[in-house]
């Protein structure tokens, strides 16, 4: 509706310099907002996260008329003309005597033009095939800061001009802030150039960083360190794929592995385990995506690829590939390829470039990964008993590796390992995995017994516990015990000195009163680290006698 009123410009003294007569254009929003709120309350539009609906409702119930005229140099010019008598003509097409009329100099509010986006881009007001197919759409993804400025206005005008909502789901993500938590803006000069980030870290690492940090309702604190970490993740995936492809054998063997991968027949504990983990992971991944928890989906894939596939399965697969019979090697190749395919399919939406490149290197004519079906795992792959067995193996191996590192054993040095378990079931399970445990720990032997007294061990030993299994590492002849005690003793002394100084500093009331909170918090974190380090060193020294 047109509204005439007088306005004026004033200088700093407040004096009116030049009175003007202007026309501003408003949209009555009361009925539009009521229709939009009703659609949301009926569930025709769903907000993610759900707490954004409360904010939306607050806007809609306290809305005012919307001024849609702006004094800007660009934009859609308001289709209104004035004659000499002040009559206003509003028309979709230019009036016949437009040359004798004066068109309104204002342009439409940016958000008014943007509110028409869901249907104006599809040929509206004509009833086009595109409009029939794509309106309403499924999902809108945007920042929470324009929930009212854009999202609400698209809903209002969509209902007014199309009689239906423009989309069914609205995912509102956080804002990207700098390392100090300040919103990035050109005026502050604290923004970043995405092209520079891509040149430094790669497009996939940049994408995955943003996805992994997209926690609903929370802003993202920009971090170069996170991007550098996910660049390493991309390298890890690349190397894992190279290892897998290298072990598929020659061309004929690769083709056969591709055929077997459609229905892998696992023969080893490791094969059964990784297939079970994949079959467990995929439904959870789909659940995360269905709830728009992209951060949880990214972290779930990260853990599966890095920690389960790369860190554990590939190491266990080497045993079968290097020492198993032909049937075992064939089953392992099929499993390698099958799981790698699944990983590339699942990761493609988040890291499309590296996954597409690796997909093109898989054996066979596969076409584009972007057009391939979504990742799928067979339910019959799930094997809880195998997962329990490998959990036991991982715990024992991790503890044995920790003992090796803390005792200062050279990574190339072969050792002997003793595993003590009172449970007969546990001992039987460990017995079936002794060779695999020995290979992963670099142990010449892995002895399993019920009581420590059953094993003859001379000299010092390192001792640890994994669940109900005691892990013993005889050290006689493996390391120079005297030199190791001396090295640990020096470290223990340095830690003790720093710990005492920090405890005295935090006991000083003057420091606590004057120091910034961030400095005090950092000092307390360091205190906790030093206490844990002191306890660890005490345990190591006790193990060395």
Short mmCIF file of C-alpha atoms in Angstrom, two decimals:
data_model
loop_
_atom_site.label_atom_id
_atom_site.label_comp_id
_atom_site.label_asym_id
_atom_site.label_seq_id
_atom_site.Cartn_x
_atom_site.Cartn_y
_atom_site.Cartn_z
CA UNK A 1 0.00 0.00 0.00
CA UNK A 2 1.35 3.49 -0.77
CA UNK A 3 1.86 5.81 2.15
CA UNK A 4 2.72 9.51 1.76
CA UNK A 5 4.52 11.40 4.45
CA UNK A 6 7.11 14.17 4.93
CA UNK A 7 10.71 13.42 5.76
CA UNK A 8 13.75 15.61 6.07
CA UNK A 9 17.53 15.48 6.26
CA UNK A 10 19.20 17.11 9.25
CA UNK A 11 22.75 18.11 10.00
CA UNK A 12 24.54 17.37 13.27
CA UNK A 13 22.88 20.33 14.95
CA UNK A 14 19.48 18.77 14.32
CA UNK A 15 18.27 21.54 12.01
CA UNK A 16 16.18 20.46 9.05
CA UNK A 17 18.07 21.29 5.87
CA UNK A 18 15.63 20.36 3.09
CA UNK A 19 12.10 19.02 3.52
CA UNK A 20 11.17 16.35 0.98
CA UNK A 21 8.01 14.52 -0.01
CA UNK A 22 8.60 10.78 -0.47
CA UNK A 23 6.54 7.63 -0.93
CA UNK A 24 7.43 4.43 0.89
CA UNK A 25 5.86 1.09 0.15
CA UNK A 26 4.73 -1.33 2.84
CA UNK A 27 3.43 -4.89 2.93
CA UNK A 28 0.83 -5.80 5.54
CA UNK A 29 2.35 -8.85 7.24
CA UNK A 30 -0.20 -9.81 9.89
CA UNK A 31 -2.11 -12.31 7.77
CA UNK A 32 1.02 -13.50 5.96
CA UNK A 33 2.78 -14.20 9.25
CA UNK A 34 -0.26 -16.01 10.66
CA UNK A 35 -0.33 -18.35 7.65
CA UNK A 36 3.41 -19.01 7.93
CA UNK A 37 3.17 -19.80 11.63
CA UNK A 38 0.21 -22.10 11.06
CA UNK A 39 2.16 -24.05 8.42
CA UNK A 40 5.07 -24.51 10.83
CA UNK A 41 2.82 -25.55 13.72
CA UNK A 42 1.15 -28.14 11.48
CA UNK A 43 4.54 -29.64 10.67
CA UNK A 44 4.45 -28.69 7.00
CA UNK A 45 7.80 -27.02 7.67
CA UNK A 46 10.30 -28.48 10.14
CA UNK A 47 13.23 -26.55 11.63
CA UNK A 48 16.59 -28.10 12.46
CA UNK A 49 17.64 -27.66 15.21
CA UNK A 50 14.17 -27.64 16.70
CA UNK A 51 14.85 -24.71 19.05
CA UNK A 52 14.85 -22.43 15.99
CA UNK A 53 11.08 -22.91 15.75
CA UNK A 54 10.64 -20.96 19.00
CA UNK A 55 12.59 -18.07 17.51
CA UNK A 56 10.53 -18.28 14.32
CA UNK A 57 7.30 -18.20 16.32
CA UNK A 58 8.50 -15.16 18.27
CA UNK A 59 9.14 -13.28 15.02
CA UNK A 60 5.79 -14.23 13.53
CA UNK A 61 3.73 -13.25 16.58
CA UNK A 62 5.44 -9.87 17.01
CA UNK A 63 5.78 -8.88 13.37
CA UNK A 64 5.23 -5.37 12.00
CA UNK A 65 4.36 -4.13 8.54
CA UNK A 66 7.26 -4.55 6.14
CA UNK A 67 8.70 -1.54 4.33
CA UNK A 68 9.80 -2.89 0.95
CA UNK A 69 11.21 0.32 -0.60
CA UNK A 70 14.89 1.10 -0.45
CA UNK A 71 17.02 4.02 -1.59
CA UNK A 72 19.80 2.08 -3.28
CA UNK A 73 21.63 2.36 -6.59
CA UNK A 74 20.83 -1.21 -7.58
CA UNK A 75 18.01 -3.71 -7.27
CA UNK A 76 14.56 -4.36 -8.72
CA UNK A 77 12.99 -0.95 -9.29
CA UNK A 78 9.52 -0.58 -7.79
CA UNK A 79 6.91 -0.81 -10.62
CA UNK A 80 5.06 2.36 -9.65
CA UNK A 81 4.59 5.52 -11.75
CA UNK A 82 3.27 8.98 -10.87
CA UNK A 83 1.53 11.53 -13.09
CA UNK A 84 1.48 15.29 -12.59
CA UNK A 85 -1.68 15.05 -10.48
CA UNK A 86 -0.05 12.61 -8.05
CA UNK A 87 -2.01 9.58 -9.21
CA UNK A 88 -0.11 6.32 -8.62
CA UNK A 89 -0.08 3.57 -11.25
CA UNK A 90 1.25 0.12 -10.28
CA UNK A 91 1.64 -2.29 -13.20
CA UNK A 92 3.54 -5.43 -14.14
CA UNK A 93 4.24 -3.91 -17.58
CA UNK A 94 5.35 -0.35 -18.31
CA UNK A 95 2.31 1.96 -18.82
CA UNK A 96 1.64 3.05 -22.41
CA UNK A 97 2.42 6.70 -21.63
CA UNK A 98 5.39 5.87 -19.39
CA UNK A 99 7.41 8.64 -21.06
CA UNK A 100 5.01 11.19 -19.53
CA UNK A 101 5.15 9.59 -16.08
CA UNK A 102 7.75 9.55 -13.33
CA UNK A 103 8.73 6.09 -12.06
CA UNK A 104 9.37 5.67 -8.38
CA UNK A 105 13.15 5.98 -7.87
CA UNK A 106 13.25 3.40 -5.04
CA UNK A 107 14.06 -0.26 -5.48
CA UNK A 108 12.52 -3.26 -3.77
CA UNK A 109 14.00 -4.36 -0.49
CA UNK A 110 16.67 -7.02 -1.11
CA UNK A 111 14.80 -9.49 1.09
CA UNK A 112 11.59 -8.94 -0.88
CA UNK A 113 13.32 -9.92 -4.10
CA UNK A 114 15.02 -12.83 -2.32
CA UNK A 115 11.69 -14.00 -0.90
CA UNK A 116 10.51 -14.68 -4.45
CA UNK A 117 13.53 -16.88 -5.16
CA UNK A 118 11.95 -20.36 -4.63
CA UNK A 119 9.45 -19.85 -7.46
CA UNK A 120 10.54 -16.81 -9.51
CA UNK A 121 13.62 -18.72 -10.70
CA UNK A 122 11.40 -21.53 -11.99
CA UNK A 123 9.42 -19.46 -14.50
CA UNK A 124 6.67 -18.08 -12.26
CA UNK A 125 4.12 -16.61 -12.83
CA UNK A 126 3.88 -19.07 -15.73
CA UNK A 127 3.07 -22.66 -14.77
CA UNK A 128 6.25 -24.30 -16.05
CA UNK A 129 7.42 -27.91 -15.81
CA UNK A 130 10.26 -26.80 -13.55
CA UNK A 131 7.82 -25.07 -11.20
CA UNK A 132 5.66 -28.20 -11.06
CA UNK A 133 8.64 -30.42 -10.30
CA UNK A 134 10.73 -28.33 -7.93
CA UNK A 135 8.15 -26.38 -5.92
CA UNK A 136 8.02 -27.05 -3.08
CA UNK A 137 11.60 -28.13 -2.56
CA UNK A 138 12.82 -30.52 0.11
CA UNK A 139 15.49 -28.70 2.08
CA UNK A 140 16.79 -25.16 2.65
CA UNK A 141 20.24 -24.78 4.20
CA UNK A 142 21.19 -21.34 5.49
CA UNK A 143 22.53 -19.44 8.51
CA UNK A 144 20.40 -18.89 11.58
CA UNK A 145 21.04 -15.14 11.42
CA UNK A 146 18.65 -14.74 8.46
CA UNK A 147 15.83 -16.88 9.84
CA UNK A 148 13.53 -13.85 9.77
CA UNK A 149 15.12 -11.78 7.03
CA UNK A 150 14.99 -14.51 4.40
CA UNK A 151 13.51 -17.83 5.57
CA UNK A 152 10.33 -16.39 7.08
CA UNK A 153 9.76 -14.11 4.09
CA UNK A 154 10.15 -16.93 1.59
CA UNK A 155 7.55 -18.88 3.55
CA UNK A 156 5.14 -15.95 3.69
CA UNK A 157 5.34 -15.09 -0.02
CA UNK A 158 5.40 -18.74 -1.05
CA UNK A 159 2.11 -19.34 0.75
CA UNK A 160 0.67 -16.11 -0.64
CA UNK A 161 1.59 -16.59 -4.30
CA UNK A 162 1.82 -20.39 -4.64
CA UNK A 163 -0.55 -21.61 -1.94
CA UNK A 164 2.10 -23.93 -0.48
CA UNK A 165 5.30 -23.71 1.55
CA UNK A 166 8.54 -23.35 -0.47
CA UNK A 167 10.38 -26.17 1.35
CA UNK A 168 9.69 -28.92 3.86
CA UNK A 169 12.82 -28.77 6.04
CA UNK A 170 15.01 -25.85 7.10
CA UNK A 171 18.53 -26.59 8.34
CA UNK A 172 19.99 -23.54 10.11
CA UNK A 173 23.73 -23.73 10.60
CA UNK A 174 25.98 -21.53 12.69
CA UNK A 175 28.24 -18.69 11.63
CA UNK A 176 31.96 -19.01 10.98
CA UNK A 177 33.86 -16.85 13.45
CA UNK A 178 37.55 -16.08 13.75
CA UNK A 179 39.83 -17.65 16.34
CA UNK A 180 38.71 -15.03 18.90
CA UNK A 181 35.03 -15.83 18.38
CA UNK A 182 34.33 -12.59 16.48
CA UNK A 183 32.02 -12.70 13.47
CA UNK A 184 33.95 -12.40 10.23
CA UNK A 185 33.23 -9.26 8.22
CA UNK A 186 34.85 -7.08 5.56
CA UNK A 187 34.75 -4.03 7.81
CA UNK A 188 36.71 -5.79 10.56
CA UNK A 189 39.12 -7.32 8.09
CA UNK A 190 39.08 -10.64 9.91
CA UNK A 191 37.73 -12.73 7.05
CA UNK A 192 39.56 -15.40 5.10
CA UNK A 193 39.91 -16.11 1.40
CA UNK A 194 38.53 -19.60 0.62
CA UNK A 195 40.75 -19.84 -2.46
CA UNK A 196 43.85 -19.36 -0.31
CA UNK A 197 42.61 -22.04 2.10
CA UNK A 198 42.01 -24.43 -0.78
CA UNK A 199 45.51 -23.76 -2.15
CA UNK A 200 47.02 -24.49 1.28
CA UNK A 201 44.90 -27.37 2.57
CA UNK A 202 42.92 -28.66 -0.40
CA UNK A 203 39.21 -28.26 -1.14
CA UNK A 204 38.32 -31.57 0.52
CA UNK A 205 40.04 -30.66 3.80
CA UNK A 206 38.27 -27.29 3.87
CA UNK A 207 34.88 -28.92 3.19
CA UNK A 208 35.37 -31.68 5.75
CA UNK A 209 36.49 -29.19 8.42
CA UNK A 210 33.30 -27.16 8.02
CA UNK A 211 31.10 -30.26 7.97
CA UNK A 212 32.74 -31.79 11.05
CA UNK A 213 32.30 -28.55 13.03
CA UNK A 214 28.68 -27.91 11.98
CA UNK A 215 27.13 -28.61 15.36
CA UNK A 216 23.44 -27.54 15.34
CA UNK A 217 22.85 -24.18 16.96
CA UNK A 218 26.54 -23.44 17.49
CA UNK A 219 28.90 -21.13 15.64
CA UNK A 220 32.11 -22.45 14.07
CA UNK A 221 35.43 -21.14 15.40
CA UNK A 222 37.75 -20.98 12.42
CA UNK A 223 40.87 -23.10 12.87
CA UNK A 224 43.82 -23.60 10.54
CA UNK A 225 44.94 -26.46 12.79
CA UNK A 226 41.72 -28.40 12.16
CA UNK A 227 42.11 -27.98 8.42
CA UNK A 228 45.72 -29.15 8.62
CA UNK A 229 44.50 -32.19 10.54
CA UNK A 230 41.90 -33.08 7.93
CA UNK A 231 44.50 -32.61 5.20
CA UNK A 232 46.38 -35.40 6.95
CA UNK A 233 43.14 -37.37 6.95
CA UNK A 234 42.94 -37.01 3.16
CA UNK A 235 46.57 -38.20 2.90
CA UNK A 236 45.75 -41.15 5.15
CA UNK A 237 42.86 -42.17 2.90
CA UNK A 238 45.02 -41.79 -0.21
CA UNK A 239 47.76 -44.01 1.20
CA UNK A 240 45.26 -46.59 2.44
CA UNK A 241 43.71 -46.77 -1.03
CA UNK A 242 47.13 -47.10 -2.64
CA UNK A 243 47.99 -49.98 -0.31
CA UNK A 244 44.69 -51.68 -1.09
CA UNK A 245 45.08 -51.30 -4.85
CA UNK A 246 48.70 -52.50 -4.77
CA UNK A 247 47.62 -55.67 -2.99
CA UNK A 248 44.87 -56.52 -5.46
CA UNK A 249 47.58 -58.11 -7.60
CA UNK A 250 47.88 -57.98 -11.38
CA UNK A 251 45.08 -57.07 -13.79
CA UNK A 252 43.45 -60.51 -13.77
CA UNK A 253 43.59 -60.74 -9.98
CA UNK A 254 42.17 -57.21 -9.65
CA UNK A 255 39.25 -58.12 -11.89
CA UNK A 256 38.61 -61.25 -9.84
CA UNK A 257 38.82 -59.22 -6.62
CA UNK A 258 36.26 -56.82 -8.05
CA UNK A 259 33.93 -59.72 -8.76
CA UNK A 260 34.45 -61.17 -5.29
CA UNK A 261 33.89 -57.76 -3.68
CA UNK A 262 30.21 -57.89 -4.64
CA UNK A 263 29.84 -60.73 -2.14
CA UNK A 264 33.01 -61.02 -0.04
CA UNK A 265 33.55 -64.32 1.72
CA UNK A 266 35.74 -63.39 4.68
CA UNK A 267 38.11 -66.05 5.85
CA UNK A 268 40.05 -64.28 8.61
CA UNK A 269 39.12 -62.72 11.92
CA UNK A 270 40.16 -59.32 10.55
CA UNK A 271 37.95 -59.63 7.47
CA UNK A 272 34.90 -60.62 9.49
CA UNK A 273 35.55 -57.79 11.92
CA UNK A 274 35.89 -54.93 9.41
CA UNK A 275 32.81 -56.06 7.49
CA UNK A 276 30.86 -56.20 10.73
CA UNK A 277 32.05 -52.73 11.70
CA UNK A 278 31.09 -51.40 8.25
CA UNK A 279 27.63 -52.97 8.43
CA UNK A 280 27.16 -51.42 11.89
CA UNK A 281 28.44 -48.01 10.82
CA UNK A 282 26.35 -47.39 7.70
CA UNK A 283 22.88 -47.37 9.37
CA UNK A 284 24.20 -45.04 12.08
CA UNK A 285 25.66 -42.79 9.40
CA UNK A 286 22.31 -42.68 7.60
CA UNK A 287 20.59 -41.86 10.90
CA UNK A 288 22.97 -38.93 11.47
CA UNK A 289 22.34 -37.58 7.98
CA UNK A 290 18.60 -38.05 8.35
CA UNK A 291 18.68 -35.89 11.48
CA UNK A 292 20.90 -33.32 9.74
CA UNK A 293 23.69 -34.06 12.23
CA UNK A 294 26.39 -33.58 9.63
CA UNK A 295 29.03 -33.12 12.35
CA UNK A 296 28.29 -36.53 13.87
CA UNK A 297 28.20 -38.15 10.42
CA UNK A 298 31.62 -36.68 9.59
CA UNK A 299 33.15 -37.82 12.88
CA UNK A 300 31.65 -41.29 12.52
CA UNK A 301 33.24 -41.67 9.08
CA UNK A 302 36.52 -40.23 10.34
CA UNK A 303 36.73 -42.74 13.18
CA UNK A 304 35.83 -45.68 10.95
CA UNK A 305 38.29 -44.78 8.18
CA UNK A 306 41.25 -43.68 10.27
CA UNK A 307 41.06 -45.77 13.43
CA UNK A 308 39.29 -48.94 12.31
CA UNK A 309 40.10 -49.38 8.62
CA UNK A 310 43.58 -47.81 8.47
CA UNK A 311 45.01 -48.29 11.96
CA UNK A 312 43.70 -51.78 12.65
CA UNK A 313 42.31 -53.61 9.65
CA UNK A 314 45.10 -52.79 7.21
CA UNK A 315 47.71 -53.88 9.76
CA UNK A 316 45.88 -57.15 10.39
CA UNK A 317 45.26 -57.68 6.65
CA UNK A 318 49.02 -57.56 6.01
CA UNK A 319 49.37 -60.81 7.95
CA UNK A 320 46.96 -62.62 5.62
CA UNK A 321 48.30 -60.97 2.46
CA UNK A 322 51.91 -61.81 3.28
CA UNK A 323 51.57 -65.22 4.86
CA UNK A 324 48.18 -66.77 4.25
CA UNK A 325 47.19 -69.38 1.70
CA UNK A 326 45.67 -68.42 -1.66
CA UNK A 327 42.08 -68.75 -0.48
CA UNK A 328 42.77 -66.52 2.52
CA UNK A 329 44.54 -63.92 0.39
CA UNK A 330 41.69 -63.92 -2.11
CA UNK A 331 39.10 -63.36 0.63
CA UNK A 332 41.19 -60.54 2.10
CA UNK A 333 41.56 -58.84 -1.30
CA UNK A 334 37.80 -59.01 -1.80
CA UNK A 335 37.21 -57.55 1.66
CA UNK A 336 39.77 -54.79 1.06
CA UNK A 337 38.07 -53.74 -2.15
CA UNK A 338 34.55 -54.07 -0.79
CA UNK A 339 35.22 -51.87 2.24
CA UNK A 340 37.21 -49.34 0.21
CA UNK A 341 34.28 -49.01 -2.20
CA UNK A 342 31.90 -48.48 0.70
CA UNK A 343 34.18 -45.81 2.21
CA UNK A 344 34.43 -43.86 -1.05
CA UNK A 345 30.65 -43.93 -1.57
CA UNK A 346 29.92 -42.78 1.99
CA UNK A 347 32.60 -40.09 2.09
CA UNK A 348 31.92 -38.67 -1.39
CA UNK A 349 29.36 -36.00 -0.34
CA UNK A 350 31.88 -34.56 2.14
CA UNK A 351 35.15 -35.03 0.23
CA UNK A 352 34.13 -35.32 -3.42
CA UNK A 353 37.44 -34.69 -5.19
CA UNK A 354 39.76 -37.26 -3.63
CA UNK A 355 37.01 -39.89 -3.54
CA UNK A 356 36.18 -39.38 -7.22
CA UNK A 357 39.86 -39.69 -8.13
CA UNK A 358 40.34 -42.88 -6.11
CA UNK A 359 37.10 -44.32 -7.49
CA UNK A 360 38.44 -43.91 -11.03
CA UNK A 361 41.45 -46.07 -10.08
CA UNK A 362 39.44 -49.03 -8.84
CA UNK A 363 39.42 -52.05 -11.14
CA UNK A 364 36.62 -52.32 -13.70
CA UNK A 365 34.52 -49.78 -15.59
CA UNK A 366 32.60 -47.96 -12.87
CA UNK A 367 31.63 -44.59 -14.32
CA UNK A 368 31.42 -41.53 -12.07
CA UNK A 369 31.21 -41.95 -8.32
CA UNK A 370 28.85 -38.94 -8.21
CA UNK A 371 26.30 -41.08 -10.13
CA UNK A 372 26.97 -44.33 -8.27
CA UNK A 373 24.54 -45.75 -5.68
CA UNK A 374 24.87 -44.83 -2.02
CA UNK A 375 26.99 -46.93 0.34
CA UNK A 376 25.33 -50.19 1.31
CA UNK A 377 26.34 -52.94 3.71
CA UNK A 378 24.77 -56.36 4.12
CA UNK A 379 23.08 -57.01 7.44
CA UNK A 380 24.45 -60.56 7.51
CA UNK A 381 27.95 -59.08 7.82
CA UNK A 382 27.23 -58.07 11.42
CA UNK A 383 29.15 -60.42 13.71
CA UNK A 384 29.01 -59.44 17.42
CA UNK A 385 31.18 -62.37 18.53
CA UNK A 386 33.99 -61.35 16.20
CA UNK A 387 33.74 -57.74 17.37
CA UNK A 388 34.12 -58.89 21.00
CA UNK A 389 37.20 -60.90 20.05
CA UNK A 390 38.84 -58.00 18.24
CA UNK A 391 38.00 -55.64 21.11
CA UNK A 392 40.01 -57.98 23.34
CA UNK A 393 42.87 -58.07 20.83
CA UNK A 394 42.93 -54.28 20.49
CA UNK A 395 43.04 -53.78 24.24
CA UNK A 396 45.93 -56.20 24.72
CA UNK A 397 47.91 -54.86 21.75
CA UNK A 398 47.40 -51.24 22.80
CA UNK A 399 48.57 -51.98 26.33
CA UNK A 400 51.60 -53.94 25.11
CA UNK A 401 52.57 -51.12 22.76
CA UNK A 402 52.24 -48.63 25.61
CA UNK A 403 54.52 -50.73 27.78
CA UNK A 404 57.09 -50.93 24.99
CA UNK A 405 57.06 -47.15 24.52
CA UNK A 406 57.21 -46.30 28.20
CA UNK A 407 60.06 -48.75 28.80
CA UNK A 408 62.02 -47.19 25.94
CA UNK A 409 62.17 -50.37 23.83
CA UNK A 410 63.53 -49.72 20.35
CA UNK A 411 60.67 -49.95 17.78
CA UNK A 412 62.70 -52.53 15.83
CA UNK A 413 63.43 -54.68 18.88
CA UNK A 414 61.61 -58.03 19.11
CA UNK A 415 60.24 -58.86 22.56
CA UNK A 416 58.46 -61.63 24.41
CA UNK A 417 54.95 -61.13 25.71
CA UNK A 418 53.06 -62.80 28.54
CA UNK A 419 49.26 -62.59 28.87
CA UNK A 420 47.68 -63.66 32.13
CA UNK A 421 43.93 -64.34 32.36
CA UNK A 422 42.05 -66.31 35.01
CA UNK A 423 39.05 -66.90 32.74
CA UNK A 424 39.36 -70.06 30.65
CA UNK A 425 37.16 -68.56 27.95
CA UNK A 426 39.46 -65.53 27.77
CA UNK A 427 42.57 -67.71 27.56
CA UNK A 428 41.06 -69.81 24.77
CA UNK A 429 40.18 -66.71 22.80
CA UNK A 430 43.65 -65.24 23.30
CA UNK A 431 45.19 -68.53 22.19
CA UNK A 432 43.43 -68.30 18.83
CA UNK A 433 44.89 -64.82 18.30
CA UNK A 434 48.43 -65.33 19.63
CA UNK A 435 50.15 -65.14 16.25
CA UNK A 436 48.24 -62.03 15.24
CA UNK A 437 48.94 -60.34 18.59
CA UNK A 438 52.61 -61.21 18.31
CA UNK A 439 52.82 -59.70 14.83
CA UNK A 440 51.12 -56.46 15.87
CA UNK A 441 53.28 -56.07 18.98
CA UNK A 442 56.51 -57.28 17.30
CA UNK A 443 56.82 -60.13 19.77
CA UNK A 444 58.65 -63.37 19.05
CA UNK A 445 56.24 -65.15 21.36
CA UNK A 446 52.96 -64.38 23.10
CA UNK A 447 52.46 -66.80 25.97
CA UNK A 448 49.01 -67.18 27.53
CA UNK A 449 48.65 -68.52 31.08
CA UNK A 450 46.34 -68.56 34.07
CA UNK A 451 48.78 -67.40 36.78
CA UNK A 452 51.96 -65.31 36.66
CA UNK A 453 53.75 -68.04 38.67
CA UNK A 454 53.39 -70.40 35.71
CA UNK A 455 55.87 -68.33 33.70
CA UNK A 456 59.60 -68.23 34.32
CA UNK A 457 60.73 -64.62 34.04
CA UNK A 458 64.08 -63.34 35.24
CA UNK A 459 64.91 -59.70 35.83
CA UNK A 460 62.66 -56.66 35.59
CA UNK A 461 59.47 -56.50 33.65
CA UNK A 462 56.89 -53.90 32.63
CA UNK A 463 53.34 -54.66 33.69
CA UNK A 464 49.95 -53.37 32.62
CA UNK A 465 46.29 -54.36 32.55
CA UNK A 466 43.72 -54.48 29.77
CA UNK A 467 40.31 -55.36 31.16
CA UNK A 468 40.74 -58.65 33.04
CA UNK A 469 43.98 -59.52 31.21
CA UNK A 470 47.36 -58.75 32.73
CA UNK A 471 50.01 -57.85 30.15
CA UNK A 472 53.66 -58.52 31.07
CA UNK A 473 56.71 -57.45 29.10
CA UNK A 474 60.02 -59.01 30.29
CA UNK A 475 62.77 -56.39 29.94
CA UNK A 476 65.91 -58.36 30.77
CA UNK A 477 68.19 -58.29 27.74
CA UNK A 478 65.83 -55.98 25.90
CA UNK A 479 66.87 -52.57 27.26
CA UNK A 480 69.64 -51.11 29.42
CA UNK A 481 67.71 -50.92 32.70
CA UNK A 482 70.23 -48.68 34.43
CA UNK A 483 70.24 -46.12 31.63
CA UNK A 484 66.44 -46.21 31.42
CA UNK A 485 66.11 -45.63 35.19
CA UNK A 486 68.52 -42.71 34.94
CA UNK A 487 66.62 -41.15 32.02
CA UNK A 488 63.25 -41.52 33.73
CA UNK A 489 64.69 -40.22 37.00
CA UNK A 490 65.87 -37.00 35.34
CA UNK A 491 62.49 -36.50 33.71
CA UNK A 492 60.76 -37.22 37.02
CA UNK A 493 62.89 -34.55 38.71
CA UNK A 494 62.07 -31.89 36.08
CA UNK A 495 58.39 -32.66 36.30
CA UNK A 496 58.48 -32.47 40.09
CA UNK A 497 60.21 -29.08 40.03
CA UNK A 498 57.76 -27.55 37.56
CA UNK A 499 54.84 -29.05 39.47
CA UNK A 500 55.99 -27.51 42.76
CA UNK A 501 56.45 -24.09 41.15
CA UNK A 502 53.03 -24.19 39.55
CA UNK A 503 51.32 -25.33 42.77
CA UNK A 504 52.92 -22.39 44.60
CA UNK A 505 51.83 -19.99 41.87
CA UNK A 506 48.21 -21.15 42.02
CA UNK A 507 48.27 -20.93 45.83
CA UNK A 508 49.19 -17.23 45.55
CA UNK A 509 46.01 -15.18 46.08
CA UNK A 510 47.58 -12.18 44.39
CA UNK A 511 48.12 -14.15 41.18
CA UNK A 512 44.56 -15.49 41.23
CA UNK A 513 43.13 -11.99 41.76
CA UNK A 514 45.20 -10.12 39.15
CA UNK A 515 45.82 -12.64 36.37
CA UNK A 516 43.32 -12.89 33.49
CA UNK A 517 40.90 -15.83 33.71
CA UNK A 518 42.39 -17.39 30.59
CA UNK A 519 45.88 -17.39 32.15
CA UNK A 520 44.61 -18.96 35.39
CA UNK A 521 42.65 -21.60 33.47
CA UNK A 522 45.72 -22.45 31.39
CA UNK A 523 47.84 -22.81 34.53
CA UNK A 524 45.28 -25.16 36.10
CA UNK A 525 45.16 -27.28 32.96
CA UNK A 526 48.95 -27.52 33.02
CA UNK A 527 48.83 -28.50 36.69
CA UNK A 528 46.53 -31.42 35.88
CA UNK A 529 48.85 -32.51 33.05
CA UNK A 530 51.91 -32.43 35.32
CA UNK A 531 50.20 -34.44 38.05
CA UNK A 532 49.19 -37.09 35.52
CA UNK A 533 52.74 -37.12 34.09
CA UNK A 534 54.24 -37.52 37.58
CA UNK A 535 51.94 -40.44 38.32
CA UNK A 536 52.84 -42.11 35.02
CA UNK A 537 56.57 -41.72 35.67
CA UNK A 538 56.21 -43.15 39.16
CA UNK A 539 54.49 -46.19 37.67
CA UNK A 540 57.24 -46.61 35.07
CA UNK A 541 60.02 -46.34 37.65
CA UNK A 542 58.26 -48.86 39.89
CA UNK A 543 58.05 -51.24 36.94
CA UNK A 544 61.81 -50.93 36.47
CA UNK A 545 62.45 -51.75 40.11
#
